[in-house]
XYZ file of C-alpha atoms in Angstrom:
143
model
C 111.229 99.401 98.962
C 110.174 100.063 102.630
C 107.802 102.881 102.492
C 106.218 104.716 105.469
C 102.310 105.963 104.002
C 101.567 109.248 105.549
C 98.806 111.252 103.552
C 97.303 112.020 100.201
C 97.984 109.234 98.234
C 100.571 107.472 99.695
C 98.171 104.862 101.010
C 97.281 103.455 97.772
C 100.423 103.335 96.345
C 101.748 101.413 99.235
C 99.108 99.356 98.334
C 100.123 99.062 95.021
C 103.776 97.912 95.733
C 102.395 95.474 97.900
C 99.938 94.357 95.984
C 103.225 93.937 92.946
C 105.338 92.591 96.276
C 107.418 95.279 95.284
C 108.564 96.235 98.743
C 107.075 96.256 102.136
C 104.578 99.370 103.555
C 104.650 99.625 107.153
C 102.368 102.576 109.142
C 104.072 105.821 110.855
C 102.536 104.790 114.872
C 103.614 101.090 114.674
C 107.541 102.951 114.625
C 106.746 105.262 117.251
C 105.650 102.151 119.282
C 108.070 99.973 118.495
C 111.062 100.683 116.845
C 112.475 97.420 115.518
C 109.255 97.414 113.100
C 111.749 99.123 110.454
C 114.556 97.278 111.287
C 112.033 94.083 110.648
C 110.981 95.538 107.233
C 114.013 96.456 105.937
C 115.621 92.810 106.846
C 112.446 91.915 105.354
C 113.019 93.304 101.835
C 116.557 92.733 102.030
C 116.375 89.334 102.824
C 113.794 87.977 100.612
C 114.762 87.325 96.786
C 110.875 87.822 95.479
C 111.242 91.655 96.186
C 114.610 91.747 93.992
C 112.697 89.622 91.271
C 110.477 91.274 90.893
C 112.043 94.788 91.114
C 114.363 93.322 88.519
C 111.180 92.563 86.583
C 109.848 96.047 86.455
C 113.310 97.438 85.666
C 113.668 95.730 82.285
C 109.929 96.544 81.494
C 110.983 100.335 82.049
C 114.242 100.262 80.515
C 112.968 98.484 77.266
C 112.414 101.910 75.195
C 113.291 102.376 71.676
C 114.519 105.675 72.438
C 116.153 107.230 75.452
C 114.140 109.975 77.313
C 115.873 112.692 76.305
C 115.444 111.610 72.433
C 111.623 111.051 73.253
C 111.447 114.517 74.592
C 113.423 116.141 71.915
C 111.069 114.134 69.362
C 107.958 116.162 71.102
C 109.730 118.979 70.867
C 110.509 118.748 67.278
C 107.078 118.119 66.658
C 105.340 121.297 68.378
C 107.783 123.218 66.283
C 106.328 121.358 63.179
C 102.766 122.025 64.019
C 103.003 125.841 65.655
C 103.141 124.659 69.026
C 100.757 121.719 68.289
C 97.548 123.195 69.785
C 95.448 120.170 68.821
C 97.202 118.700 71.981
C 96.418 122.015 74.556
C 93.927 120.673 77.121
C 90.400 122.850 76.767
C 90.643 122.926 80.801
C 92.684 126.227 80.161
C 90.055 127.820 79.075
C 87.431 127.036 81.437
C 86.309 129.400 84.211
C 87.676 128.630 87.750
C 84.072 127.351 88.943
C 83.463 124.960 85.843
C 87.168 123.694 86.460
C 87.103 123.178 90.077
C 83.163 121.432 89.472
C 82.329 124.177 91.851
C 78.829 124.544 89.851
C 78.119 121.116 90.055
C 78.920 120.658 93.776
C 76.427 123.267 93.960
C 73.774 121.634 92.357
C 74.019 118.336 94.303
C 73.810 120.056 96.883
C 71.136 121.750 96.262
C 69.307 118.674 94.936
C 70.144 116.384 98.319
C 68.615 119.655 100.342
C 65.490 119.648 98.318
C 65.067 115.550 99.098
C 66.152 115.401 102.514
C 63.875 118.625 103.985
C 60.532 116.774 102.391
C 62.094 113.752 104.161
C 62.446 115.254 107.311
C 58.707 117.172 107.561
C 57.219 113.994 106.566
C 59.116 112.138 109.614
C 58.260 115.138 111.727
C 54.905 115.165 110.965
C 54.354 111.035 111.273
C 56.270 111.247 114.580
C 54.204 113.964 115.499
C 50.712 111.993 114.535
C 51.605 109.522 116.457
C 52.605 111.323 119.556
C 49.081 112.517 119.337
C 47.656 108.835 119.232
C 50.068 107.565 122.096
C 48.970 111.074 124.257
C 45.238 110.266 123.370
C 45.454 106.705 124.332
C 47.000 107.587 127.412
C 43.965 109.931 128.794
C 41.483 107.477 127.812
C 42.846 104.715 130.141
């Protein structure tokens, strides 16, 4: 694989098939500067047999399934029919107001919380600073 990272999580997973030497990542202004950075990376994975081992590797890992998709999904299927559309399995996140599922509330109340520590914080620095502006302007008129 020669993948090109451009948001969300596309980073990490390049990463990740790196990490696995899976394929090569390369990043989106290196091919705008130079355009035989593609051409490198795709002679690159080409070229070198531990990217086809290990490909092969993870192929046989994903093909070794006692049943074929479509059997797995017709098992689940089967199965919700057996137990009235198996609502032991819904998450409870349906249910939940917007606010509770979005953590809206408790964004809210860290917020909150890091307000109430940093304004204490930041009288207490005025004050010192202000203190010792006092000292410094006193010691100044006495010499």
């Amino acid at each position: 694989m020669v993948l090109i990272p451009m948001a969300a999580d596309q980073p990490r997973q390049a990463d990740l098939v790196r990490h696995k030497e899976l394929g090569v990542a390369i990043e989106w202004k290196s091919i705008k500067a130079n355009g035989k950075v593609l051409r490198n990376a795709i002679n690159e994975v080409l070229n070198n047999k531990v990217y086809k081992e290990n490909t092969k590797r993870l192929s046989t890992i994903m093909k070794d399934r006692k049943q074929t998709p479509s059997q797995e999904g017709a098992d689940w299927i089967e199965y919700a029919l057996r137990h009235d559309g198996a609502p032991h399995l819904t998450s409870e996140a349906i249910d939940l107001p917007e606010y509770k599922l979005h953590m809206f509330d408790v964004f809210i109340f860290l917020v909150v919380v890091v307000c109430l520590v940093i304004y204490p914080i930041l009288r207490l620095c005025c004050c010192i600073f202000r203190a010792c502006g006092r000292k410094m302007q006193v010691k100044e008129k006495q010499t």
